[in-house]
Coordinates of C-alpha atoms in Angstrom, one line a residue:
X1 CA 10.9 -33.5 -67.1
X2 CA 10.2 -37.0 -65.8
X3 CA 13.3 -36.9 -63.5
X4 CA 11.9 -33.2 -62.2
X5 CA 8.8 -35.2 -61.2
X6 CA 10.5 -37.7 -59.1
X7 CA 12.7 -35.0 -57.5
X8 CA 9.8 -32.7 -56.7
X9 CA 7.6 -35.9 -55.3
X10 CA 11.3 -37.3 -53.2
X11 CA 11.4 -33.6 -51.3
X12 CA 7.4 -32.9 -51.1
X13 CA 7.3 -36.3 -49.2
X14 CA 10.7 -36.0 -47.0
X15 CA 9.0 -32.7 -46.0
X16 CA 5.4 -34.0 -44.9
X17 CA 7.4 -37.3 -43.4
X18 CA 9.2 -34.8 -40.7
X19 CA 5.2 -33.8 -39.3
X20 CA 3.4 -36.4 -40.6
X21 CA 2.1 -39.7 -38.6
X22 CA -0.2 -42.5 -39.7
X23 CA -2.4 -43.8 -37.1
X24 CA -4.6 -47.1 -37.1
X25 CA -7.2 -47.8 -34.0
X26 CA -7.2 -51.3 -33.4
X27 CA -9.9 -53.3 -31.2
X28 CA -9.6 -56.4 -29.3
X29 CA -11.6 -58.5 -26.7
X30 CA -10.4 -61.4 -24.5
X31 CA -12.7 -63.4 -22.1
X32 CA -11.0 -65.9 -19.5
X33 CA -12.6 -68.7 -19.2
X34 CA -13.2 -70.1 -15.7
X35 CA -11.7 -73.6 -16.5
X36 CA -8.7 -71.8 -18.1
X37 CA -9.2 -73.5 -21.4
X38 CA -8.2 -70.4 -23.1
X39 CA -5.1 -69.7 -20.9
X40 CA -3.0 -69.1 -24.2
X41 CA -4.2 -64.9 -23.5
X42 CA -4.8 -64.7 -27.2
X43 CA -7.3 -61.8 -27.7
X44 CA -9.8 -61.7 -30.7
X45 CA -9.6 -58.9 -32.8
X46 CA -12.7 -56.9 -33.0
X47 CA -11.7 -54.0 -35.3
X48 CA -13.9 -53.6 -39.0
X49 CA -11.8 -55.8 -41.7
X50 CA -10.8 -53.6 -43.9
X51 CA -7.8 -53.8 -46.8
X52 CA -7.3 -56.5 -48.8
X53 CA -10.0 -59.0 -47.0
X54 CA -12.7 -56.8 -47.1
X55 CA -11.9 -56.6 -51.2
X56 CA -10.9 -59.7 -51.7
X57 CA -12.7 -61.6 -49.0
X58 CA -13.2 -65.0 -50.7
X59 CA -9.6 -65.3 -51.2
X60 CA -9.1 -65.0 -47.1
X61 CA -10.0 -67.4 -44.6
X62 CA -12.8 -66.8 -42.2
X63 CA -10.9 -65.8 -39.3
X64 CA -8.0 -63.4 -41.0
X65 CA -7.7 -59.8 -39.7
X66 CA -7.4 -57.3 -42.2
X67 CA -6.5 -53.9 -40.9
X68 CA -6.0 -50.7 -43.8
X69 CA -2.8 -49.4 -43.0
X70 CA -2.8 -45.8 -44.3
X71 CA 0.6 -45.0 -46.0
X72 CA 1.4 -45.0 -49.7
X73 CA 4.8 -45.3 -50.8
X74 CA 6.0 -43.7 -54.6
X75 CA 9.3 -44.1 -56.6
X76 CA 12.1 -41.9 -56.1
X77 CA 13.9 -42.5 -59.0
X78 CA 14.1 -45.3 -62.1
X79 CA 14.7 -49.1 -61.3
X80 CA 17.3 -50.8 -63.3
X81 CA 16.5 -54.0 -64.4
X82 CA 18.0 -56.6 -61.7
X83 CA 17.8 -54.4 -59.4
X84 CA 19.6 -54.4 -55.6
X85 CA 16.6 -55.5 -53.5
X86 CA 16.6 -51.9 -51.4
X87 CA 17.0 -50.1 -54.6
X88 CA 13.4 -51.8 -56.0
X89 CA 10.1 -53.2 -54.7
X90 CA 11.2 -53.8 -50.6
X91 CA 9.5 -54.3 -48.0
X92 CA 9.8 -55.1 -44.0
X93 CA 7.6 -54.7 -41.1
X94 CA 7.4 -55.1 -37.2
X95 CA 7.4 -59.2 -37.6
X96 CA 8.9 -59.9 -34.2
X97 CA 6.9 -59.1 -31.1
X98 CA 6.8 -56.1 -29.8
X99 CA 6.0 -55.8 -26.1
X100 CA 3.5 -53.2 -24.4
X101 CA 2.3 -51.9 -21.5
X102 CA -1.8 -51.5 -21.8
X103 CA -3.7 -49.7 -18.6
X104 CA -7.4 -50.4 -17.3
X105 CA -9.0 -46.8 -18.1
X106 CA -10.9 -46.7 -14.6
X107 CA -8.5 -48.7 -12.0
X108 CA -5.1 -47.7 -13.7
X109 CA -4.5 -51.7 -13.6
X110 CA -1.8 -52.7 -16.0
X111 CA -0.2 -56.1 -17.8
X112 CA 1.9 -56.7 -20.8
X113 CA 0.5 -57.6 -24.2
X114 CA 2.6 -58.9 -27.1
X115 CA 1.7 -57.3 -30.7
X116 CA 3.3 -58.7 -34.2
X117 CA 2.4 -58.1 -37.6
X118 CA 1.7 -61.5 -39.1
X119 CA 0.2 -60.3 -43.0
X120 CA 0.8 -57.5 -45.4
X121 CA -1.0 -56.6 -48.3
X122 CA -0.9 -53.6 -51.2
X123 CA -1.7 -52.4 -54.6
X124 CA 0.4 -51.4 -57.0
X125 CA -0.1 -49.1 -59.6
X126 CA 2.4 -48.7 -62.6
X127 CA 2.5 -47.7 -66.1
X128 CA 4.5 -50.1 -67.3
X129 CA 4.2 -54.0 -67.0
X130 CA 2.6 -55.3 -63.5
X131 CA 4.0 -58.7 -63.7
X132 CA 7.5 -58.6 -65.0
X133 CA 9.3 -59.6 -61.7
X134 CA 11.2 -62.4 -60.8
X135 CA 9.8 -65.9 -58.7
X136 CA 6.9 -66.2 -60.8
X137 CA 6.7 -62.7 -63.0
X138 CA 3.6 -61.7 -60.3
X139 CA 3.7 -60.3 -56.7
X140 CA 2.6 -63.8 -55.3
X141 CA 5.4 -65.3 -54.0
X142 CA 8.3 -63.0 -52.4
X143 CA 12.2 -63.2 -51.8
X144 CA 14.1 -62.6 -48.8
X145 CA 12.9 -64.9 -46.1
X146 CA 10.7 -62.5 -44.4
X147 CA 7.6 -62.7 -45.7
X148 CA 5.7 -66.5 -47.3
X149 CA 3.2 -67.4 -50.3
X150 CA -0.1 -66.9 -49.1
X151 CA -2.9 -66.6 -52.1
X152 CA -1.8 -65.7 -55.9
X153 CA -1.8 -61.9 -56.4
X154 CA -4.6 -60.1 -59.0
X155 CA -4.2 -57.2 -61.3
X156 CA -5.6 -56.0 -64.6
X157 CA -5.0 -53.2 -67.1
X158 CA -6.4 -50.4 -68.3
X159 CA -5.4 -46.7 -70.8
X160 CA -4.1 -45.2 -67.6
X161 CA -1.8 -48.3 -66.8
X162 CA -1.9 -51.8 -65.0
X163 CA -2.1 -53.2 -61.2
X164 CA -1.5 -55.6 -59.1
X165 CA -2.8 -56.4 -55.9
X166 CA -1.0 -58.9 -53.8
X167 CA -0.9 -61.0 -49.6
X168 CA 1.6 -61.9 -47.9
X169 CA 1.9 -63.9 -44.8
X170 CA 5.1 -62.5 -42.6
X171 CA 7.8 -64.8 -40.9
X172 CA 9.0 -64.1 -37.2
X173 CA 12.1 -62.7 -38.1
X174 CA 13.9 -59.6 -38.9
X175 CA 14.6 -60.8 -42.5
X176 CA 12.7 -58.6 -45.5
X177 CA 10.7 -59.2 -48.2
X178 CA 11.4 -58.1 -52.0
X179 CA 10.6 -58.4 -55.3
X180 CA 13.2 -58.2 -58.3
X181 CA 12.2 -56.6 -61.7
X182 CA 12.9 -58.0 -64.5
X183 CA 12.6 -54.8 -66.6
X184 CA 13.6 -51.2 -66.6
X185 CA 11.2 -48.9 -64.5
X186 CA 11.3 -45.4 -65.7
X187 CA 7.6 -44.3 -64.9
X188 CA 6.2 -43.1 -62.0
X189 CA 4.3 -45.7 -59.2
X190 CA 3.2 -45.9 -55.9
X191 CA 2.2 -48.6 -53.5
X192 CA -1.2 -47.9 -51.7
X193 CA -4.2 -49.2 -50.6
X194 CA -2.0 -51.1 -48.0
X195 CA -3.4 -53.2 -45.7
X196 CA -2.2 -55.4 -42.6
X197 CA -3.1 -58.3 -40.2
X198 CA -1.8 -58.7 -36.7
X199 CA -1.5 -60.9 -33.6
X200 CA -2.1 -60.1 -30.2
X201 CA -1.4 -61.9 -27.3
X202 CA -1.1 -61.4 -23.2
X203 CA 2.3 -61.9 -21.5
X204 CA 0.4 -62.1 -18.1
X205 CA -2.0 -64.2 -16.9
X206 CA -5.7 -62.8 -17.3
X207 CA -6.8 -64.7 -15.0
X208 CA -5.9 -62.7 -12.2
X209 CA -6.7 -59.2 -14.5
X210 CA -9.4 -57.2 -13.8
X211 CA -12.2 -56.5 -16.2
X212 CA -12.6 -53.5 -17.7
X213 CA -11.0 -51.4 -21.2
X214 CA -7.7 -51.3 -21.3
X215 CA -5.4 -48.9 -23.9
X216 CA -1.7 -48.7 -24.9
X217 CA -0.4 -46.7 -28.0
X218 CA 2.8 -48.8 -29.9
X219 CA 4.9 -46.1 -32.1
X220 CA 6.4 -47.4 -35.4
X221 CA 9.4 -45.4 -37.2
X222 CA 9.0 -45.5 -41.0
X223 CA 11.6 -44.8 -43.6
X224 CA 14.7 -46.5 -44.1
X225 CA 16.2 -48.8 -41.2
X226 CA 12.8 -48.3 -39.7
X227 CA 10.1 -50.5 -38.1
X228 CA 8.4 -50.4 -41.7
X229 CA 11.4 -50.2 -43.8
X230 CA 10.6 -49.6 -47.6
X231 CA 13.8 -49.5 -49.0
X232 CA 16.0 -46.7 -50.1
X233 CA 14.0 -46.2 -53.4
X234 CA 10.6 -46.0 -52.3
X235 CA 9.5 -42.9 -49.7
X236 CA 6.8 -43.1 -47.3
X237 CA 3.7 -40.9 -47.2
X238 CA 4.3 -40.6 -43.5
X239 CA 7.3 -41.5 -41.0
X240 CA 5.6 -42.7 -38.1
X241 CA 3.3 -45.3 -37.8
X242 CA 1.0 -45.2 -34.5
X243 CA -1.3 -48.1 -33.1
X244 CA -3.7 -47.3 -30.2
X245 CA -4.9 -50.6 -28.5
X246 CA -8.1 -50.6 -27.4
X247 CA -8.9 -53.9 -25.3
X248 CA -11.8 -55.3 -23.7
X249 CA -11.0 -58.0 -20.7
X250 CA -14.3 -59.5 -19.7
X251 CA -14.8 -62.2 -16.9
X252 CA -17.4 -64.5 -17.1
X253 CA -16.8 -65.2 -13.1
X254 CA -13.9 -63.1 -11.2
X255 CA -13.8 -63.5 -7.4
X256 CA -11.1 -59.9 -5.8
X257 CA -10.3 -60.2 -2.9
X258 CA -7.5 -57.9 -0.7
X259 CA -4.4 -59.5 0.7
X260 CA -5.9 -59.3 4.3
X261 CA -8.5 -61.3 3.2
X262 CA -6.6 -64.0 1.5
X263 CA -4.5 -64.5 5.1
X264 CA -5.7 -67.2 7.5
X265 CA -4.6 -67.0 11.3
X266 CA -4.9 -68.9 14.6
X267 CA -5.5 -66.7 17.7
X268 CA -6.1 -66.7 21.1
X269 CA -10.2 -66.1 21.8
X270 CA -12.9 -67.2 24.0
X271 CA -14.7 -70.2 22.8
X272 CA -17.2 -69.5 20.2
X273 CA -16.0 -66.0 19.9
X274 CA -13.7 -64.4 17.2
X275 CA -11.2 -61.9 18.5
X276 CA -9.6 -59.0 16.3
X277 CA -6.2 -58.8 15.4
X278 CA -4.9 -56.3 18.1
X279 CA -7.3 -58.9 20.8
X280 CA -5.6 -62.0 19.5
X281 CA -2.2 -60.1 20.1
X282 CA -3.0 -59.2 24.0
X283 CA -4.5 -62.8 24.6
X284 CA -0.7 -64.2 22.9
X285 CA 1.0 -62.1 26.0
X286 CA -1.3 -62.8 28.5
X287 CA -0.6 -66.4 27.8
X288 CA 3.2 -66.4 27.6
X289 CA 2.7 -64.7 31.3
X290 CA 0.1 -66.9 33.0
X291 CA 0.4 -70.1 30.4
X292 CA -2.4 -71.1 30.9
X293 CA -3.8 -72.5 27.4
X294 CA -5.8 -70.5 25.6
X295 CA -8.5 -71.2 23.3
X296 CA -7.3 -71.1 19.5
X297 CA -9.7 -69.8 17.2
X298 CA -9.3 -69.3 13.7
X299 CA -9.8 -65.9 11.8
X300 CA -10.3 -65.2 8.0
X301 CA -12.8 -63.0 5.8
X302 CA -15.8 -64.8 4.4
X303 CA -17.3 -64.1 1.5
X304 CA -19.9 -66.5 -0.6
X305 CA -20.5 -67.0 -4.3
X306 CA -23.8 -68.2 -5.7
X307 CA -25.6 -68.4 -9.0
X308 CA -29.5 -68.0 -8.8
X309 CA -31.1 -69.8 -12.3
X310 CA -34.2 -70.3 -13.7
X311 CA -34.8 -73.9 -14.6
X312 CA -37.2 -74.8 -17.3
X313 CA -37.4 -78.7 -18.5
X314 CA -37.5 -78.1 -21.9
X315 CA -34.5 -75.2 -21.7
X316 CA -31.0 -74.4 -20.8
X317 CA -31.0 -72.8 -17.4
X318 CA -30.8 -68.9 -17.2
X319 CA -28.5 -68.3 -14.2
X320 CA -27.0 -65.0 -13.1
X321 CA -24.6 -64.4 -10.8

């Protein structure tokens, strides 16, 4: 009967995996500053916490980002004691950047962002013993190279079995992250209640970006050999994971101008007089006929840029542009 429960679970989940996708909406501002102190394009995230930091917050620093990351992953069959890493508790995730295309909603104005997962966090949920594993008998610190240490995992117990909750920060590199048991696992459990932090950062200069709300969508495969790569033991709730970027470029001071007016020419004109660009053209050939020098004038776009403030002695100045 137990082996007719992970059978029936195995082919319920391969089915839903072939329709099924997860999807997270993530939000993110960046403000370039005019002395282009922050010229690094890192954007701030701006999306709820949620996960393991919004549980667990003391055990985060101030400025983690904690995303819930809605798959759940359950056992396919026993592990053996000493397991093969893909055959237990295995993990990898999109740790090396991954670059995409976002577009201004209103101008269809484009540049290139760079998006990695830099944290991963779960719960798991077992009948049998939470912290016989390897490194340490917990989930705190992890094998493999792909993931590091980051706080000490927490669990407890209770008549319907133990848990463990667990944080790890991930490495920039393809290598996974695993945990060995130390024990046969014959009972039914599931990872869930997963959770994920990320970094974002601009390939392009934002300087010369327009402001507005830019979004891009990122597409994950899930499932073995996939972007989230559980192993071949444990199956995935879901087999793709989607991202929507939503980002918010805001300037404090952006100046647009159009190539024309960025071009600066000398032409032929009447003194104290400026001539248009089809004038300036005749006045070249009447000179090359009659050379007689002409007048050179020089011909641009103006444009001016003021800030009008309220001064108060005892105050900051309120300016506005």
């Amino acid at each position: 009967m137990r082996y007719y429960h992970y059978i029936l679970g195995t082919v319920m989940l391969a089915m839903s995996a072939v329709v099924n996708s997860a999807t997270i909406n993530l939000t993110a501002k960046f403000t370039p500053a005019i002395n282009n102190s922050n010229s690094d394009g890192i954007f701030t995230n701006t999306t709820p916490r949620s996960g393991y930091c919004s549980r667990w917050p003391k055990y985060c620093d101030a400025n983690d980002v904690s995303v819930y990351l809605p798959l759940t992953t359950t056992i396919s069959y026993p592990i053996v004691a000493k397991n093969k890493p893909r055959e237990g508790a295995y993990f990898n995730f999109p740790k090396t950047p991954r670059i995409l295309t976002v577009r201004n909603q209103n101008t269809g104005e484009t540049f290139d962002v760079i998006f990695r997962v830099t944290s991963y966090s779960s719960q798991l949920t077992t009948n049998s013993s939470s912290s016989s594993w390897d490194e340490g008998k917990d989930f705190s610190a992890p094998r493999g190279g792909g993931c590091t240490f980051y706080t000490p995992s927490w669990g407890g117990g209770s008549g319907s079995g133990s848990w463990i909750q667990f944080i790890w920060k991930t490495s920039n590199n393809t290598s996974p992250c695993y945990k060995i048991s130390t024990i046969n696992r014959t009972e039914p459990h599931r990872f869930y209640d997963m959770s994920m932090g990320y970094s974002l950062v601009a390939k392009d200069n934002l300087l010369t970006v327009g402001s507005g709300t830019y979004k891009g969508k990122l597409s994950f495969t899930v499932g073995p050999g996939g972007d989230f790569d559980f192993g071949d033991n444990y199956q995935a709730s879901d087999s793709v994971v989607d991202i929507n970027l939503i980002l918010s470029v805001n300037h404090d001071l952006i100046v647009t101008t159009t190539p024309e007016s960025r071009a600066l020419s000398l032409q032929p004109c009447s003194a104290g007089k400026i001539c248009t660009e089809e004038q300036g053209k005749q006045n070249w050939e009447r000179w090359m006929i009659t050379k007689i020098t002409p007048q050179l004038t020089a011909r641009s776009d103006f444009f001016t840029v003021f800030n009008r403030c309220i001064y108060d002695l005892y105050t900051m100045p309120i300016c506005s542009r």
